[in-house]
PDB file of C-alpha atoms in Angstrom:
ATOM      1  CA  UNK W   1      45.419 -96.573  66.624  1.00 91.00           C
ATOM      2  CA  UNK W   2      43.298 -95.466  69.541  1.00 94.00           C
ATOM      3  CA  UNK W   3      44.590 -92.260  71.082  1.00 93.00           C
ATOM      4  CA  UNK W   4      45.630 -91.781  74.715  1.00 94.00           C
ATOM      5  CA  UNK W   5      45.991 -95.509  75.340  1.00 96.00           C
ATOM      6  CA  UNK W   6      49.660 -96.269  74.647  1.00 97.00           C
ATOM      7  CA  UNK W   7      52.671 -93.975  74.893  1.00 96.00           C
ATOM      8  CA  UNK W   8      56.421 -94.317  74.344  1.00 94.00           C
ATOM      9  CA  UNK W   9      59.205 -92.215  75.794  1.00 92.00           C
ATOM     10  CA  UNK W  10      62.800 -92.062  76.891  1.00 90.00           C
ATOM     11  CA  UNK W  11      63.933 -92.279  80.494  1.00 90.00           C
ATOM     12  CA  UNK W  12      61.699 -90.534  83.030  1.00 93.00           C
ATOM     13  CA  UNK W  13      64.332 -89.779  85.662  1.00 91.00           C
ATOM     14  CA  UNK W  14      64.731 -86.106  84.681  1.00 88.00           C
ATOM     15  CA  UNK W  15      61.069 -85.120  84.715  1.00 90.00           C
ATOM     16  CA  UNK W  16      60.360 -81.678  86.089  1.00 91.00           C
ATOM     17  CA  UNK W  17      57.430 -81.001  88.414  1.00 91.00           C
ATOM     18  CA  UNK W  18      55.506 -79.754  85.400  1.00 93.00           C
ATOM     19  CA  UNK W  19      56.372 -82.908  83.459  1.00 91.00           C
ATOM     20  CA  UNK W  20      55.222 -85.136  86.302  1.00 91.00           C
ATOM     21  CA  UNK W  21      51.973 -83.217  86.602  1.00 91.00           C
ATOM     22  CA  UNK W  22      51.343 -83.609  82.880  1.00 91.00           C
ATOM     23  CA  UNK W  23      52.177 -87.324  82.995  1.00 90.00           C
ATOM     24  CA  UNK W  24      49.860 -87.783  85.956  1.00 91.00           C
ATOM     25  CA  UNK W  25      47.033 -86.105  84.034  1.00 92.00           C
ATOM     26  CA  UNK W  26      47.367 -88.763  81.331  1.00 94.00           C
ATOM     27  CA  UNK W  27      46.241 -91.348  83.861  1.00 93.00           C
ATOM     28  CA  UNK W  28      49.046 -93.798  83.068  1.00 94.00           C
ATOM     29  CA  UNK W  29      48.379 -97.060  84.933  1.00 95.00           C
ATOM     30  CA  UNK W  30      51.425 -99.034  83.831  1.00 96.00           C
ATOM     31  CA  UNK W  31      54.997 -98.222  82.843  1.00 97.00           C
ATOM     32  CA  UNK W  32      57.130-100.900  81.169  1.00 97.00           C
ATOM     33  CA  UNK W  33      60.775 -99.979  81.768  1.00 97.00           C
ATOM     34  CA  UNK W  34      63.067-101.738  79.270  1.00 96.00           C
ATOM     35  CA  UNK W  35      66.297-100.405  80.773  1.00 93.00           C
ATOM     36  CA  UNK W  36      68.856-102.734  82.306  1.00 90.00           C
ATOM     37  CA  UNK W  37      69.592-102.653  86.065  1.00 89.00           C
ATOM     38  CA  UNK W  38      72.695-100.500  85.625  1.00 84.00           C
ATOM     39  CA  UNK W  39      70.840 -98.112  83.342  1.00 87.00           C
ATOM     40  CA  UNK W  40      68.223 -97.706  86.066  1.00 90.00           C
ATOM     41  CA  UNK W  41      70.708 -97.317  88.916  1.00 87.00           C
ATOM     42  CA  UNK W  42      70.388 -93.803  90.290  1.00 86.00           C
ATOM     43  CA  UNK W  43      67.917 -92.951  87.534  1.00 89.00           C
ATOM     44  CA  UNK W  44      64.584 -94.143  88.850  1.00 90.00           C
ATOM     45  CA  UNK W  45      61.456 -92.928  87.076  1.00 90.00           C
ATOM     46  CA  UNK W  46      60.281 -89.730  88.794  1.00 88.00           C
ATOM     47  CA  UNK W  47      56.513 -89.813  89.041  1.00 91.00           C
ATOM     48  CA  UNK W  48      53.937 -87.515  90.610  1.00 84.00           C
ATOM     49  CA  UNK W  49      53.627 -87.936  94.373  1.00 83.00           C
ATOM     50  CA  UNK W  50      49.971 -88.874  93.920  1.00 78.00           C
ATOM     51  CA  UNK W  51      50.668 -91.327  91.119  1.00 84.00           C
ATOM     52  CA  UNK W  52      49.282 -94.846  91.383  1.00 88.00           C
ATOM     53  CA  UNK W  53      51.206 -95.945  88.317  1.00 92.00           C
ATOM     54  CA  UNK W  54      52.751 -99.412  88.470  1.00 95.00           C
ATOM     55  CA  UNK W  55      56.297 -99.713  87.096  1.00 95.00           C
ATOM     56  CA  UNK W  56      57.390-103.087  85.730  1.00 97.00           C
ATOM     57  CA  UNK W  57      61.037-103.712  84.863  1.00 96.00           C
ATOM     58  CA  UNK W  58      61.520-105.840  81.732  1.00 96.00           C
ATOM     59  CA  UNK W  59      65.183-105.303  80.777  1.00 94.00           C
ATOM     60  CA  UNK W  60      66.355-105.776  77.205  1.00 93.00           C
ATOM     61  CA  UNK W  61      70.141-105.963  77.117  1.00 86.00           C
ATOM     62  CA  UNK W  62      72.248-104.252  74.462  1.00 73.00           C
ATOM     63  CA  UNK W  63      74.779-106.896  73.491  1.00 65.00           C
ATOM     64  CA  UNK W  64      72.460-109.860  72.996  1.00 56.00           C
ATOM     65  CA  UNK W  65      73.081-111.745  76.210  1.00 53.00           C
ATOM     66  CA  UNK W  66      72.131-111.366  79.855  1.00 59.00           C
ATOM     67  CA  UNK W  67      74.949-109.109  80.936  1.00 59.00           C
ATOM     68  CA  UNK W  68      74.984-105.519  82.030  1.00 59.00           C
ATOM     69  CA  UNK W  69      78.539-104.211  81.568  1.00 54.00           C
ATOM     70  CA  UNK W  70      77.773-100.649  82.575  1.00 55.00           C
ATOM     71  CA  UNK W  71      78.379 -97.443  80.666  1.00 53.00           C
ATOM     72  CA  UNK W  72      82.173 -97.124  80.892  1.00 55.00           C
ATOM     73  CA  UNK W  73      82.923-100.753  80.075  1.00 57.00           C
ATOM     74  CA  UNK W  74      80.358-100.782  77.272  1.00 57.00           C
ATOM     75  CA  UNK W  75      81.781 -97.759  75.463  1.00 58.00           C
ATOM     76  CA  UNK W  76      85.322 -98.857  76.148  1.00 59.00           C
ATOM     77  CA  UNK W  77      84.336-101.960  74.182  1.00 58.00           C
ATOM     78  CA  UNK W  78      83.162 -99.750  71.301  1.00 57.00           C
ATOM     79  CA  UNK W  79      86.395 -97.787  71.323  1.00 58.00           C
ATOM     80  CA  UNK W  80      88.733-100.774  71.490  1.00 58.00           C
ATOM     81  CA  UNK W  81      86.891-102.937  68.943  1.00 56.00           C
ATOM     82  CA  UNK W  82      88.306-101.481  65.798  1.00 51.00           C
ATOM     83  CA  UNK W  83      88.355 -97.880  67.028  1.00 50.00           C
ATOM     84  CA  UNK W  84      87.609 -95.579  64.096  1.00 52.00           C
ATOM     85  CA  UNK W  85      87.220 -98.539  61.756  1.00 62.00           C
ATOM     86  CA  UNK W  86      84.376 -99.979  63.792  1.00 70.00           C
ATOM     87  CA  UNK W  87      81.213-100.226  61.698  1.00 79.00           C
ATOM     88  CA  UNK W  88      78.664 -98.508  63.934  1.00 79.00           C
ATOM     89  CA  UNK W  89      75.925 -98.655  61.310  1.00 87.00           C
ATOM     90  CA  UNK W  90      76.276-102.420  61.004  1.00 88.00           C
ATOM     91  CA  UNK W  91      76.353-102.679  64.789  1.00 83.00           C
ATOM     92  CA  UNK W  92      73.032-100.844  65.021  1.00 89.00           C
ATOM     93  CA  UNK W  93      71.456-103.064  62.383  1.00 92.00           C
ATOM     94  CA  UNK W  94      72.588-106.126  64.318  1.00 90.00           C
ATOM     95  CA  UNK W  95      71.351-104.535  67.542  1.00 90.00           C
ATOM     96  CA  UNK W  96      67.831-104.289  66.133  1.00 94.00           C
ATOM     97  CA  UNK W  97      67.930-107.903  64.979  1.00 94.00           C
ATOM     98  CA  UNK W  98      69.006-108.941  68.483  1.00 92.00           C
ATOM     99  CA  UNK W  99      66.076-107.033  69.957  1.00 95.00           C
ATOM    100  CA  UNK W 100      63.692-108.728  67.542  1.00 96.00           C
ATOM    101  CA  UNK W 101      65.016-112.287  67.672  1.00 95.00           C
ATOM    102  CA  UNK W 102      66.928-112.693  70.959  1.00 92.00           C
ATOM    103  CA  UNK W 103      64.318-111.293  73.339  1.00 94.00           C
ATOM    104  CA  UNK W 104      61.036-113.150  72.691  1.00 96.00           C
ATOM    105  CA  UNK W 105      60.311-113.523  76.410  1.00 96.00           C
ATOM    106  CA  UNK W 106      60.670-109.815  77.082  1.00 96.00           C
ATOM    107  CA  UNK W 107      58.542-108.865  74.070  1.00 97.00           C
ATOM    108  CA  UNK W 108      55.893-111.361  75.150  1.00 98.00           C
ATOM    109  CA  UNK W 109      55.828-109.972  78.713  1.00 98.00           C
ATOM    110  CA  UNK W 110      55.402-106.377  77.527  1.00 98.00           C
ATOM    111  CA  UNK W 111      52.620-107.170  75.071  1.00 98.00           C
ATOM    112  CA  UNK W 112      50.808-109.417  77.556  1.00 98.00           C
ATOM    113  CA  UNK W 113      50.717-106.534  80.040  1.00 98.00           C
ATOM    114  CA  UNK W 114      49.460-104.084  77.428  1.00 97.00           C
ATOM    115  CA  UNK W 115      46.778-106.558  76.349  1.00 98.00           C
ATOM    116  CA  UNK W 116      45.236-106.351  79.826  1.00 97.00           C
ATOM    117  CA  UNK W 117      42.716-103.517  79.801  1.00 96.00           C
ATOM    118  CA  UNK W 118      43.222-102.760  83.491  1.00 97.00           C
ATOM    119  CA  UNK W 119      46.809-101.700  82.658  1.00 97.00           C
ATOM    120  CA  UNK W 120      45.754 -99.073  80.139  1.00 97.00           C
ATOM    121  CA  UNK W 121      46.734 -96.341  79.471  1.00 97.00           C
ATOM    122  CA  UNK W 122      50.306 -97.651  79.464  1.00 97.00           C
ATOM    123  CA  UNK W 123      53.734 -96.263  78.660  1.00 97.00           C
ATOM    124  CA  UNK W 124      56.809 -98.090  77.324  1.00 97.00           C
ATOM    125  CA  UNK W 125      60.253 -96.583  77.705  1.00 96.00           C
ATOM    126  CA  UNK W 126      63.961 -97.354  77.675  1.00 93.00           C
ATOM    127  CA  UNK W 127      66.811 -94.846  77.984  1.00 88.00           C
ATOM    128  CA  UNK W 128      66.310 -92.902  74.764  1.00 87.00           C
ATOM    129  CA  UNK W 129      62.912 -94.215  73.702  1.00 90.00           C
ATOM    130  CA  UNK W 130      64.284 -94.949  70.253  1.00 91.00           C
ATOM    131  CA  UNK W 131      65.667 -98.477  69.758  1.00 93.00           C
ATOM    132  CA  UNK W 132      64.136-101.002  72.167  1.00 95.00           C
ATOM    133  CA  UNK W 133      61.024 -98.902  72.599  1.00 96.00           C
ATOM    134  CA  UNK W 134      61.048 -97.977  68.910  1.00 95.00           C
ATOM    135  CA  UNK W 135      61.022-101.624  67.850  1.00 97.00           C
ATOM    136  CA  UNK W 136      58.076-102.496  70.075  1.00 97.00           C
ATOM    137  CA  UNK W 137      56.154 -99.429  68.952  1.00 97.00           C
ATOM    138  CA  UNK W 138      56.709-100.291  65.290  1.00 97.00           C
ATOM    139  CA  UNK W 139      55.627-103.906  65.811  1.00 98.00           C
ATOM    140  CA  UNK W 140      52.422-102.835  67.536  1.00 98.00           C
ATOM    141  CA  UNK W 141      51.620-100.263  64.876  1.00 97.00           C
ATOM    142  CA  UNK W 142      52.095-102.788  62.086  1.00 98.00           C
ATOM    143  CA  UNK W 143      50.018-105.380  63.949  1.00 97.00           C
ATOM    144  CA  UNK W 144      47.169-102.865  64.098  1.00 96.00           C
ATOM    145  CA  UNK W 145      47.331-102.071  60.387  1.00 96.00           C
ATOM    146  CA  UNK W 146      49.279 -98.814  60.388  1.00 96.00           C
ATOM    147  CA  UNK W 147      50.951 -98.272  57.009  1.00 97.00           C
ATOM    148  CA  UNK W 148      54.695 -98.789  56.742  1.00 97.00           C
ATOM    149  CA  UNK W 149      55.227 -95.167  55.695  1.00 96.00           C
ATOM    150  CA  UNK W 150      53.479 -93.885  58.822  1.00 96.00           C
ATOM    151  CA  UNK W 151      55.423 -96.313  61.000  1.00 97.00           C
ATOM    152  CA  UNK W 152      58.703 -94.957  59.607  1.00 96.00           C
ATOM    153  CA  UNK W 153      57.494 -91.370  60.030  1.00 94.00           C
ATOM    154  CA  UNK W 154      56.622 -91.967  63.674  1.00 93.00           C
ATOM    155  CA  UNK W 155      59.882 -93.824  64.271  1.00 93.00           C
ATOM    156  CA  UNK W 156      62.137 -91.135  62.801  1.00 91.00           C
ATOM    157  CA  UNK W 157      60.237 -88.380  64.642  1.00 88.00           C
ATOM    158  CA  UNK W 158      62.309 -89.277  67.689  1.00 84.00           C
ATOM    159  CA  UNK W 159      65.332 -87.566  66.145  1.00 85.00           C
ATOM    160  CA  UNK W 160      63.692 -84.212  66.837  1.00 80.00           C
ATOM    161  CA  UNK W 161      63.579 -84.909  70.553  1.00 73.00           C
ATOM    162  CA  UNK W 162      66.814 -86.767  71.254  1.00 66.00           C
ATOM    163  CA  UNK W 163      69.085 -85.580  74.004  1.00 53.00           C
ATOM    164  CA  UNK W 164      72.622 -86.907  73.772  1.00 46.00           C
ATOM    165  CA  UNK W 165      73.524 -88.698  77.021  1.00 47.00           C
ATOM    166  CA  UNK W 166      75.859 -91.469  75.922  1.00 44.00           C
ATOM    167  CA  UNK W 167      78.657 -90.311  78.174  1.00 42.00           C
ATOM    168  CA  UNK W 168      79.214 -88.776  81.545  1.00 45.00           C
ATOM    169  CA  UNK W 169      81.169 -85.545  80.876  1.00 46.00           C
ATOM    170  CA  UNK W 170      84.365 -86.706  82.588  1.00 48.00           C
ATOM    171  CA  UNK W 171      84.389 -90.070  80.859  1.00 47.00           C
ATOM    172  CA  UNK W 172      83.709 -88.412  77.524  1.00 51.00           C
ATOM    173  CA  UNK W 173      86.700 -86.093  77.765  1.00 51.00           C
ATOM    174  CA  UNK W 174      89.065 -88.888  78.777  1.00 52.00           C
ATOM    175  CA  UNK W 175      87.995 -91.331  76.084  1.00 52.00           C
ATOM    176  CA  UNK W 176      87.819 -88.871  73.198  1.00 54.00           C
ATOM    177  CA  UNK W 177      91.200 -87.372  74.083  1.00 58.00           C
ATOM    178  CA  UNK W 178      92.799 -90.768  74.601  1.00 54.00           C
ATOM    179  CA  UNK W 179      91.682 -92.109  71.231  1.00 54.00           C
ATOM    180  CA  UNK W 180      91.622 -88.797  69.352  1.00 58.00           C
ATOM    181  CA  UNK W 181      88.025 -89.365  68.316  1.00 59.00           C
ATOM    182  CA  UNK W 182      85.215 -87.026  67.391  1.00 61.00           C
ATOM    183  CA  UNK W 183      81.646 -87.174  68.604  1.00 62.00           C
ATOM    184  CA  UNK W 184      80.563 -87.404  64.948  1.00 67.00           C
ATOM    185  CA  UNK W 185      82.089 -90.898  64.846  1.00 67.00           C
ATOM    186  CA  UNK W 186      79.288 -91.978  67.147  1.00 69.00           C
ATOM    187  CA  UNK W 187      76.468 -90.331  65.235  1.00 75.00           C
ATOM    188  CA  UNK W 188      75.083 -93.671  64.000  1.00 78.00           C
ATOM    189  CA  UNK W 189      74.583 -94.680  67.643  1.00 75.00           C
ATOM    190  CA  UNK W 190      72.876 -91.451  68.601  1.00 77.00           C
ATOM    191  CA  UNK W 191      70.359 -90.851  65.853  1.00 84.00           C
ATOM    192  CA  UNK W 192      67.642 -92.996  64.353  1.00 88.00           C
ATOM    193  CA  UNK W 193      67.993 -94.162  60.781  1.00 92.00           C
ATOM    194  CA  UNK W 194      65.179 -95.854  58.904  1.00 95.00           C
ATOM    195  CA  UNK W 195      67.589 -98.510  57.645  1.00 96.00           C
ATOM    196  CA  UNK W 196      68.011 -99.873  61.199  1.00 95.00           C
ATOM    197  CA  UNK W 197      64.324-100.642  61.492  1.00 96.00           C
ATOM    198  CA  UNK W 198      63.897-101.573  57.853  1.00 97.00           C
ATOM    199  CA  UNK W 199      66.595-104.263  57.788  1.00 96.00           C
ATOM    200  CA  UNK W 200      65.134-106.112  60.756  1.00 97.00           C
ATOM    201  CA  UNK W 201      61.566-105.804  59.490  1.00 98.00           C
ATOM    202  CA  UNK W 202      62.726-107.282  56.180  1.00 98.00           C
ATOM    203  CA  UNK W 203      64.190-110.221  58.121  1.00 98.00           C
ATOM    204  CA  UNK W 204      60.946-110.676  60.034  1.00 98.00           C
ATOM    205  CA  UNK W 205      58.823-110.605  56.895  1.00 98.00           C
ATOM    206  CA  UNK W 206      61.206-112.947  55.091  1.00 98.00           C
ATOM    207  CA  UNK W 207      60.980-115.524  57.878  1.00 98.00           C
ATOM    208  CA  UNK W 208      57.411-115.077  59.118  1.00 98.00           C
ATOM    209  CA  UNK W 209      55.601-113.227  56.293  1.00 97.00           C
ATOM    210  CA  UNK W 210      53.493-111.164  58.719  1.00 98.00           C
ATOM    211  CA  UNK W 211      53.981-109.355  62.024  1.00 98.00           C
ATOM    212  CA  UNK W 212      51.196-111.448  63.559  1.00 98.00           C
ATOM    213  CA  UNK W 213      52.981-114.691  62.655  1.00 98.00           C
ATOM    214  CA  UNK W 214      56.235-113.261  64.034  1.00 98.00           C
ATOM    215  CA  UNK W 215      54.519-112.603  67.346  1.00 98.00           C
ATOM    216  CA  UNK W 216      52.758-115.967  67.388  1.00 98.00           C
ATOM    217  CA  UNK W 217      55.656-118.178  66.328  1.00 98.00           C
ATOM    218  CA  UNK W 218      58.738-116.078  66.992  1.00 97.00           C
ATOM    219  CA  UNK W 219      57.733-114.633  70.363  1.00 97.00           C
ATOM    220  CA  UNK W 220      55.302-117.279  71.582  1.00 97.00           C
ATOM    221  CA  UNK W 221      52.481-114.787  72.046  1.00 98.00           C
ATOM    222  CA  UNK W 222      49.031-116.327  72.159  1.00 98.00           C
ATOM    223  CA  UNK W 223      46.301-115.510  69.683  1.00 98.00           C
ATOM    224  CA  UNK W 224      44.166-114.347  72.609  1.00 98.00           C
ATOM    225  CA  UNK W 225      46.739-111.680  73.506  1.00 98.00           C
ATOM    226  CA  UNK W 226      46.987-110.548  69.890  1.00 98.00           C
ATOM    227  CA  UNK W 227      43.207-110.276  69.620  1.00 97.00           C
ATOM    228  CA  UNK W 228      43.027-108.264  72.840  1.00 97.00           C
ATOM    229  CA  UNK W 229      45.773-105.931  71.622  1.00 98.00           C
ATOM    230  CA  UNK W 230      43.748-105.291  68.496  1.00 97.00           C
ATOM    231  CA  UNK W 231      40.593-104.773  70.509  1.00 96.00           C
ATOM    232  CA  UNK W 232      42.040-102.330  73.043  1.00 96.00           C
ATOM    233  CA  UNK W 233      44.453-100.404  70.804  1.00 96.00           C
ATOM    234  CA  UNK W 234      42.528-100.082  67.549  1.00 95.00           C
ATOM    235  CA  UNK W 235      40.494 -96.926  67.058  1.00 88.00           C
ATOM    236  CA  UNK W 236      36.767 -97.283  66.499  1.00 80.00           C
ATOM    237  CA  UNK W 237      35.844 -97.048  62.795  1.00 69.00           C
TER     238      UNK W 237
END
């Protein structure tokens, strides 16, 4: 892939002055924010005061439908749906399949924006930069001919940079004490595991054979957009 054209990250609301200066130096023209409205509330991307970067909100919801239950209600759902017996690993696998198959419009919007040269360099981010953003990054890499091993390596690299922010401190104490649960119970939600990505990619390849066909038929992306993605994001030989 061509360098310094496409970036992925987690939320940008905690950037320091130094971070914002560094981001501004990258010359980012477009940011695609995949967070939901409640995820963004009070956590707007903090950009350099001289930044001309355009931010486009393209929310991808967690539970597979157009609702935004908010942090407390969402994790209350986790806790009360089977408690310690809840299969968090299976939930994450299903979450990735929902991203891949239930959000064709959102995927199409993001890739159409990136396929426009005037929007490059661009950055894609969600809250952690790992699941929604991770799926899109993997799809783009595979479309451009990156090997599966390198895609997995890049995907799992996120684990070295994760910052745990699933709970507000007060909410965390109340819920964990109330249900006598340990943070380790939620580890499958926090970290990246290759199996999450792998299972959904296997489903895509089983149904569509190739990533390009998945984008064409599954997401309704035009061949023109795919060709422009290849043109603008592929490194010169």
